[in-house]
Every structure is written in C-alpha cells, then in structure tokens.
Amino acid sequence: MAIVLYIGGSKDGDKGVLPYGFSKTRADTEHGPEIYVERMMDAPGRGRMRVMVLEDLRDDIAFQRLNQHLG
C-alpha cells in the first residue's frame, strides 16, 4: 500500500491509495471537476517523489505546497 499526496485542490493532502498503474485521476467537486496528474518532483533532502498535482497548477506553486506537506 502506498500513500498518495494530492497537491493543489480540494483533495490537497494525504488521501489514501491510488490504484496501481494510474497516472491521472479526477475528483468531482461542488465547484466542478478537478483533474490530477502524476508528476515527479524534487523534494529537498528526500530525493525525487511521485505526487499527484492539480493538472493546471504551476510548477513553482506545486513545489511550494509539496514542501509545506513535508514540513
């Protein structure tokens, strides 16, 4: 089992497992659909991490949010 970190929308945070082989996921919210895509990001002191990021979120903002989650 793996914990998937979702960054950038209403699902922001730890949300459980992403089925094996998935690289894209969708959440239907009251504000419309949110599309998440898999990205490899460099986390200082932790190496590269695979995270699910809101599809249209800028890289610099996604990196900032990743660092907030990692503390």
PDB file of N, CA and C in Angstrom:
ATOM      1  N   MET A   1       0.852  -1.178   0.000  1.00  0.00           N
ATOM      2  CA  MET A   1       0.000   0.000   0.000  1.00  0.00           C
ATOM      3  C   MET A   1       0.894   1.237   0.000  1.00  0.00           C
ATOM      4  N   ALA A   2       0.493   2.245  -0.761  1.00  0.00           N
ATOM      5  CA  ALA A   2       1.236   3.493  -0.839  1.00  0.00           C
ATOM      6  C   ALA A   2       0.315   4.656  -0.514  1.00  0.00           C
ATOM      7  N   ILE A   3       0.856   5.667   0.142  1.00  0.00           N
ATOM      8  CA  ILE A   3       0.102   6.892   0.406  1.00  0.00           C
ATOM      9  C   ILE A   3       0.388   7.853  -0.732  1.00  0.00           C
ATOM     10  N   VAL A   4      -0.652   8.437  -1.291  1.00  0.00           N
ATOM     11  CA  VAL A   4      -0.505   9.382  -2.399  1.00  0.00           C
ATOM     12  C   VAL A   4      -0.772  10.783  -1.878  1.00  0.00           C
ATOM     13  N   LEU A   5       0.115  11.696  -2.196  1.00  0.00           N
ATOM     14  CA  LEU A   5      -0.058  13.085  -1.806  1.00  0.00           C
ATOM     15  C   LEU A   5      -0.682  13.845  -2.959  1.00  0.00           C
ATOM     16  N   TYR A   6      -1.866  14.407  -2.733  1.00  0.00           N
ATOM     17  CA  TYR A   6      -2.550  15.231  -3.729  1.00  0.00           C
ATOM     18  C   TYR A   6      -2.250  16.690  -3.416  1.00  0.00           C
ATOM     19  N   ILE A   7      -1.845  17.464  -4.415  1.00  0.00           N
ATOM     20  CA  ILE A   7      -1.452  18.854  -4.212  1.00  0.00           C
ATOM     21  C   ILE A   7      -2.259  19.762  -5.124  1.00  0.00           C
ATOM     22  N   GLY A   8      -2.867  20.789  -4.530  1.00  0.00           N
ATOM     23  CA  GLY A   8      -3.406  21.860  -5.333  1.00  0.00           C
ATOM     24  C   GLY A   8      -4.899  22.057  -5.404  1.00  0.00           C
ATOM     25  N   GLY A   9      -5.704  21.266  -4.737  1.00  0.00           N
ATOM     26  CA  GLY A   9      -7.146  21.463  -4.836  1.00  0.00           C
ATOM     27  C   GLY A   9      -7.857  21.010  -3.586  1.00  0.00           C
ATOM     28  N   SER A  10      -9.122  20.654  -3.715  1.00  0.00           N
ATOM     29  CA  SER A  10      -9.902  20.261  -2.546  1.00  0.00           C
ATOM     30  C   SER A  10      -9.417  18.942  -1.952  1.00  0.00           C
ATOM     31  N   LYS A  11      -8.681  18.150  -2.741  1.00  0.00           N
ATOM     32  CA  LYS A  11      -8.158  16.883  -2.243  1.00  0.00           C
ATOM     33  C   LYS A  11      -6.752  17.047  -1.661  1.00  0.00           C
ATOM     34  N   ASP A  12      -6.296  18.279  -1.487  1.00  0.00           N
ATOM     35  CA  ASP A  12      -4.942  18.555  -1.030  1.00  0.00           C
ATOM     36  C   ASP A  12      -4.637  17.810   0.270  1.00  0.00           C
ATOM     37  N   GLY A  13      -3.601  16.979   0.252  1.00  0.00           N
ATOM     38  CA  GLY A  13      -3.204  16.231   1.437  1.00  0.00           C
ATOM     39  C   GLY A  13      -3.147  14.745   1.172  1.00  0.00           C
ATOM     40  N   ASP A  14      -2.990  13.968   2.223  1.00  0.00           N
ATOM     41  CA  ASP A  14      -2.940  12.510   2.106  1.00  0.00           C
ATOM     42  C   ASP A  14      -4.348  11.967   1.919  1.00  0.00           C
ATOM     43  N   LYS A  15      -4.591  11.234   0.845  1.00  0.00           N
ATOM     44  CA  LYS A  15      -5.930  10.741   0.565  1.00  0.00           C
ATOM     45  C   LYS A  15      -5.988   9.240   0.332  1.00  0.00           C
ATOM     46  N   GLY A  16      -4.972   8.502   0.771  1.00  0.00           N
ATOM     47  CA  GLY A  16      -5.050   7.054   0.632  1.00  0.00           C
ATOM     48  C   GLY A  16      -4.366   6.529  -0.617  1.00  0.00           C
ATOM     49  N   VAL A  17      -4.849   5.404  -1.100  1.00  0.00           N
ATOM     50  CA  VAL A  17      -4.170   4.696  -2.181  1.00  0.00           C
ATOM     51  C   VAL A  17      -4.639   5.111  -3.562  1.00  0.00           C
ATOM     52  N   LEU A  18      -3.710   5.129  -4.482  1.00  0.00           N
ATOM     53  CA  LEU A  18      -4.040   5.302  -5.892  1.00  0.00           C
ATOM     54  C   LEU A  18      -3.807   3.939  -6.535  1.00  0.00           C
ATOM     55  N   PRO A  19      -4.781   3.388  -7.213  1.00  0.00           N
ATOM     56  CA  PRO A  19      -4.613   2.047  -7.797  1.00  0.00           C
ATOM     57  C   PRO A  19      -3.365   1.942  -8.673  1.00  0.00           C
ATOM     58  N   TYR A  20      -2.752   0.774  -8.635  1.00  0.00           N
ATOM     59  CA  TYR A  20      -1.514   0.518  -9.375  1.00  0.00           C
ATOM     60  C   TYR A  20      -1.670   0.884 -10.850  1.00  0.00           C
ATOM     61  N   GLY A  21      -0.680   1.611 -11.366  1.00  0.00           N
ATOM     62  CA  GLY A  21      -0.661   1.932 -12.781  1.00  0.00           C
ATOM     63  C   GLY A  21      -1.384   3.215 -13.158  1.00  0.00           C
ATOM     64  N   PHE A  22      -2.087   3.851 -12.260  1.00  0.00           N
ATOM     65  CA  PHE A  22      -2.801   5.079 -12.593  1.00  0.00           C
ATOM     66  C   PHE A  22      -1.832   6.247 -12.665  1.00  0.00           C
ATOM     67  N   SER A  23      -2.036   7.124 -13.635  1.00  0.00           N
ATOM     68  CA  SER A  23      -1.209   8.318 -13.738  1.00  0.00           C
ATOM     69  C   SER A  23      -2.074   9.574 -13.819  1.00  0.00           C
ATOM     70  N   LYS A  24      -3.394   9.403 -13.744  1.00  0.00           N
ATOM     71  CA  LYS A  24      -4.305  10.539 -13.806  1.00  0.00           C
ATOM     72  C   LYS A  24      -5.560  10.173 -13.021  1.00  0.00           C
ATOM     73  N   THR A  25      -6.114  11.133 -12.312  1.00  0.00           N
ATOM     74  CA  THR A  25      -7.325  10.893 -11.548  1.00  0.00           C
ATOM     75  C   THR A  25      -8.200  12.134 -11.584  1.00  0.00           C
ATOM     76  N   ARG A  26      -9.484  11.952 -11.295  1.00  0.00           N
ATOM     77  CA  ARG A  26     -10.429  13.062 -11.362  1.00  0.00           C
ATOM     78  C   ARG A  26     -11.300  13.050 -10.111  1.00  0.00           C
ATOM     79  N   ALA A  27     -11.551  14.255  -9.581  1.00  0.00           N
ATOM     80  CA  ALA A  27     -12.469  14.404  -8.458  1.00  0.00           C
ATOM     81  C   ALA A  27     -13.569  15.361  -8.884  1.00  0.00           C
ATOM     82  N   ASP A  28     -14.807  14.967  -8.691  1.00  0.00           N
ATOM     83  CA  ASP A  28     -15.924  15.861  -8.973  1.00  0.00           C
ATOM     84  C   ASP A  28     -16.259  16.600  -7.688  1.00  0.00           C
ATOM     85  N   THR A  29     -16.190  17.930  -7.728  1.00  0.00           N
ATOM     86  CA  THR A  29     -16.455  18.752  -6.550  1.00  0.00           C
ATOM     87  C   THR A  29     -17.639  19.672  -6.835  1.00  0.00           C
ATOM     88  N   GLU A  30     -18.095  20.378  -5.806  1.00  0.00           N
ATOM     89  CA  GLU A  30     -19.198  21.314  -5.998  1.00  0.00           C
ATOM     90  C   GLU A  30     -18.806  22.479  -6.893  1.00  0.00           C
ATOM     91  N   HIS A  31     -17.504  22.689  -7.101  1.00  0.00           N
ATOM     92  CA  HIS A  31     -17.021  23.764  -7.969  1.00  0.00           C
ATOM     93  C   HIS A  31     -16.635  23.255  -9.356  1.00  0.00           C
ATOM     94  N   GLY A  32     -16.924  21.997  -9.638  1.00  0.00           N
ATOM     95  CA  GLY A  32     -16.583  21.410 -10.925  1.00  0.00           C
ATOM     96  C   GLY A  32     -15.511  20.347 -10.782  1.00  0.00           C
ATOM     97  N   PRO A  33     -15.095  19.763 -11.890  1.00  0.00           N
ATOM     98  CA  PRO A  33     -14.118  18.675 -11.831  1.00  0.00           C
ATOM     99  C   PRO A  33     -12.705  19.184 -11.550  1.00  0.00           C
ATOM    100  N   GLU A  34     -11.947  18.367 -10.824  1.00  0.00           N
ATOM    101  CA  GLU A  34     -10.528  18.608 -10.614  1.00  0.00           C
ATOM    102  C   GLU A  34      -9.783  17.437 -11.229  1.00  0.00           C
ATOM    103  N   ILE A  35      -8.849  17.730 -12.106  1.00  0.00           N
ATOM    104  CA  ILE A  35      -8.051  16.702 -12.765  1.00  0.00           C
ATOM    105  C   ILE A  35      -6.648  16.735 -12.165  1.00  0.00           C
ATOM    106  N   TYR A  36      -6.184  15.578 -11.692  1.00  0.00           N
ATOM    107  CA  TYR A  36      -4.845  15.459 -11.125  1.00  0.00           C
ATOM    108  C   TYR A  36      -3.993  14.588 -12.030  1.00  0.00           C
ATOM    109  N   VAL A  37      -2.732  14.982 -12.183  1.00  0.00           N
ATOM    110  CA  VAL A  37      -1.790  14.212 -12.983  1.00  0.00           C
ATOM    111  C   VAL A  37      -0.585  13.868 -12.124  1.00  0.00           C
ATOM    112  N   GLU A  38       0.059  12.799 -12.488  1.00  0.00           N
ATOM    113  CA  GLU A  38       1.241  12.349 -11.768  1.00  0.00           C
ATOM    114  C   GLU A  38       2.443  13.187 -12.194  1.00  0.00           C
ATOM    115  N   ARG A  39       3.191  13.682 -11.225  1.00  0.00           N
ATOM    116  CA  ARG A  39       4.421  14.426 -11.511  1.00  0.00           C
ATOM    117  C   ARG A  39       5.538  13.907 -10.626  1.00  0.00           C
ATOM    118  N   MET A  40       6.745  13.904 -11.162  1.00  0.00           N
ATOM    119  CA  MET A  40       7.936  13.619 -10.374  1.00  0.00           C
ATOM    120  C   MET A  40       8.507  14.968  -9.964  1.00  0.00           C
ATOM    121  N   MET A  41       8.693  15.154  -8.648  1.00  0.00           N
ATOM    122  CA  MET A  41       9.191  16.429  -8.142  1.00  0.00           C
ATOM    123  C   MET A  41      10.363  16.180  -7.209  1.00  0.00           C
ATOM    124  N   ASP A  42      11.330  17.096  -7.223  1.00  0.00           N
ATOM    125  CA  ASP A  42      12.474  17.015  -6.317  1.00  0.00           C
ATOM    126  C   ASP A  42      12.093  17.590  -4.966  1.00  0.00           C
ATOM    127  N   ALA A  43      12.268  16.785  -3.923  1.00  0.00           N
ATOM    128  CA  ALA A  43      11.992  17.228  -2.558  1.00  0.00           C
ATOM    129  C   ALA A  43      13.331  17.333  -1.833  1.00  0.00           C
ATOM    130  N   PRO A  44      13.685  18.536  -1.366  1.00  0.00           N
ATOM    131  CA  PRO A  44      14.979  18.721  -0.698  1.00  0.00           C
ATOM    132  C   PRO A  44      15.188  17.724   0.440  1.00  0.00           C
ATOM    133  N   GLY A  45      16.311  17.020   0.389  1.00  0.00           N
ATOM    134  CA  GLY A  45      16.645  16.058   1.424  1.00  0.00           C
ATOM    135  C   GLY A  45      15.925  14.727   1.317  1.00  0.00           C
ATOM    136  N   ARG A  46      15.041  14.571   0.337  1.00  0.00           N
ATOM    137  CA  ARG A  46      14.272  13.326   0.191  1.00  0.00           C
ATOM    138  C   ARG A  46      14.368  12.728  -1.205  1.00  0.00           C
ATOM    139  N   GLY A  47      15.021  13.421  -2.119  1.00  0.00           N
ATOM    140  CA  GLY A  47      15.132  12.916  -3.485  1.00  0.00           C
ATOM    141  C   GLY A  47      13.882  13.218  -4.298  1.00  0.00           C
ATOM    142  N   ARG A  48      13.702  12.441  -5.373  1.00  0.00           N
ATOM    143  CA  ARG A  48      12.531  12.654  -6.243  1.00  0.00           C
ATOM    144  C   ARG A  48      11.347  11.895  -5.681  1.00  0.00           C
ATOM    145  N   MET A  49      10.182  12.552  -5.741  1.00  0.00           N
ATOM    146  CA  MET A  49       8.955  11.943  -5.246  1.00  0.00           C
ATOM    147  C   MET A  49       7.904  11.983  -6.342  1.00  0.00           C
ATOM    148  N   ARG A  50       7.076  10.956  -6.366  1.00  0.00           N
ATOM    149  CA  ARG A  50       5.945  10.908  -7.307  1.00  0.00           C
ATOM    150  C   ARG A  50       4.716  11.408  -6.559  1.00  0.00           C
ATOM    151  N   VAL A  51       4.118  12.492  -7.037  1.00  0.00           N
ATOM    152  CA  VAL A  51       2.944  13.087  -6.387  1.00  0.00           C
ATOM    153  C   VAL A  51       1.864  13.339  -7.427  1.00  0.00           C
ATOM    154  N   MET A  52       0.622  13.462  -6.958  1.00  0.00           N
ATOM    155  CA  MET A  52      -0.485  13.813  -7.831  1.00  0.00           C
ATOM    156  C   MET A  52      -0.747  15.305  -7.656  1.00  0.00           C
ATOM    157  N   VAL A  53      -0.690  16.053  -8.758  1.00  0.00           N
ATOM    158  CA  VAL A  53      -0.787  17.510  -8.716  1.00  0.00           C
ATOM    159  C   VAL A  53      -1.932  17.967  -9.619  1.00  0.00           C
ATOM    160  N   LEU A  54      -2.677  18.961  -9.144  1.00  0.00           N
ATOM    161  CA  LEU A  54      -3.728  19.543  -9.961  1.00  0.00           C
ATOM    162  C   LEU A  54      -3.147  19.888 -11.327  1.00  0.00           C
ATOM    163  N   GLU A  55      -3.797  19.444 -12.380  1.00  0.00           N
ATOM    164  CA  GLU A  55      -3.243  19.482 -13.732  1.00  0.00           C
ATOM    165  C   GLU A  55      -2.757  20.862 -14.167  1.00  0.00           C
ATOM    166  N   ASP A  56      -3.511  21.918 -13.844  1.00  0.00           N
ATOM    167  CA  ASP A  56      -3.122  23.238 -14.328  1.00  0.00           C
ATOM    168  C   ASP A  56      -2.362  24.073 -13.293  1.00  0.00           C
ATOM    169  N   LEU A  57      -1.887  23.437 -12.209  1.00  0.00           N
ATOM    170  CA  LEU A  57      -1.135  24.156 -11.182  1.00  0.00           C
ATOM    171  C   LEU A  57       0.299  24.398 -11.653  1.00  0.00           C
ATOM    172  N   ARG A  58       0.776  25.636 -11.513  1.00  0.00           N
ATOM    173  CA  ARG A  58       2.142  25.980 -11.912  1.00  0.00           C
ATOM    174  C   ARG A  58       3.148  25.195 -11.078  1.00  0.00           C
ATOM    175  N   ASP A  59       4.291  24.862 -11.693  1.00  0.00           N
ATOM    176  CA  ASP A  59       5.307  24.064 -11.025  1.00  0.00           C
ATOM    177  C   ASP A  59       5.823  24.706  -9.737  1.00  0.00           C
ATOM    178  N   ASP A  60       6.040  26.024  -9.750  1.00  0.00           N
ATOM    179  CA  ASP A  60       6.594  26.671  -8.559  1.00  0.00           C
ATOM    180  C   ASP A  60       5.616  26.604  -7.382  1.00  0.00           C
ATOM    181  N   ILE A  61       4.326  26.722  -7.658  1.00  0.00           N
ATOM    182  CA  ILE A  61       3.321  26.630  -6.589  1.00  0.00           C
ATOM    183  C   ILE A  61       3.223  25.188  -6.086  1.00  0.00           C
ATOM    184  N   ALA A  62       3.255  24.232  -7.003  1.00  0.00           N
ATOM    185  CA  ALA A  62       3.209  22.823  -6.618  1.00  0.00           C
ATOM    186  C   ALA A  62       4.410  22.477  -5.736  1.00  0.00           C
ATOM    187  N   PHE A  63       5.582  22.969  -6.083  1.00  0.00           N
ATOM    188  CA  PHE A  63       6.796  22.720  -5.309  1.00  0.00           C
ATOM    189  C   PHE A  63       6.664  23.324  -3.909  1.00  0.00           C
ATOM    190  N   GLN A  64       6.107  24.514  -3.812  1.00  0.00           N
ATOM    191  CA  GLN A  64       5.901  25.184  -2.522  1.00  0.00           C
ATOM    192  C   GLN A  64       4.940  24.370  -1.653  1.00  0.00           C
ATOM    193  N   ARG A  65       3.851  23.889  -2.237  1.00  0.00           N
ATOM    194  CA  ARG A  65       2.879  23.085  -1.495  1.00  0.00           C
ATOM    195  C   ARG A  65       3.471  21.750  -1.044  1.00  0.00           C
ATOM    196  N   LEU A  66       4.298  21.152  -1.911  1.00  0.00           N
ATOM    197  CA  LEU A  66       4.959  19.897  -1.534  1.00  0.00           C
ATOM    198  C   LEU A  66       5.823  20.108  -0.298  1.00  0.00           C
ATOM    199  N   ASN A  67       6.586  21.185  -0.290  1.00  0.00           N
ATOM    200  CA  ASN A  67       7.441  21.482   0.848  1.00  0.00           C
ATOM    201  C   ASN A  67       6.634  21.734   2.128  1.00  0.00           C
ATOM    202  N   GLN A  68       5.457  22.341   2.002  1.00  0.00           N
ATOM    203  CA  GLN A  68       4.598  22.544   3.178  1.00  0.00           C
ATOM    204  C   GLN A  68       4.140  21.211   3.759  1.00  0.00           C
ATOM    205  N   HIS A  69       3.795  20.267   2.901  1.00  0.00           N
ATOM    206  CA  HIS A  69       3.339  18.958   3.365  1.00  0.00           C
ATOM    207  C   HIS A  69       4.460  18.163   4.015  1.00  0.00           C
ATOM    208  N   LEU A  70       5.679  18.342   3.511  1.00  0.00           N
ATOM    209  CA  LEU A  70       6.805  17.591   4.033  1.00  0.00           C
ATOM    210  C   LEU A  70       7.368  18.201   5.309  1.00  0.00           C
ATOM    211  N   GLY A  71       6.936  19.432   5.614  1.00  0.00           N
ATOM    212  CA  GLY A  71       7.340  20.092   6.855  1.00  0.00           C
ATOM    213  C   GLY A  71       8.721  20.578   6.789  1.00  0.00           C
TER     214      GLY A  71
END
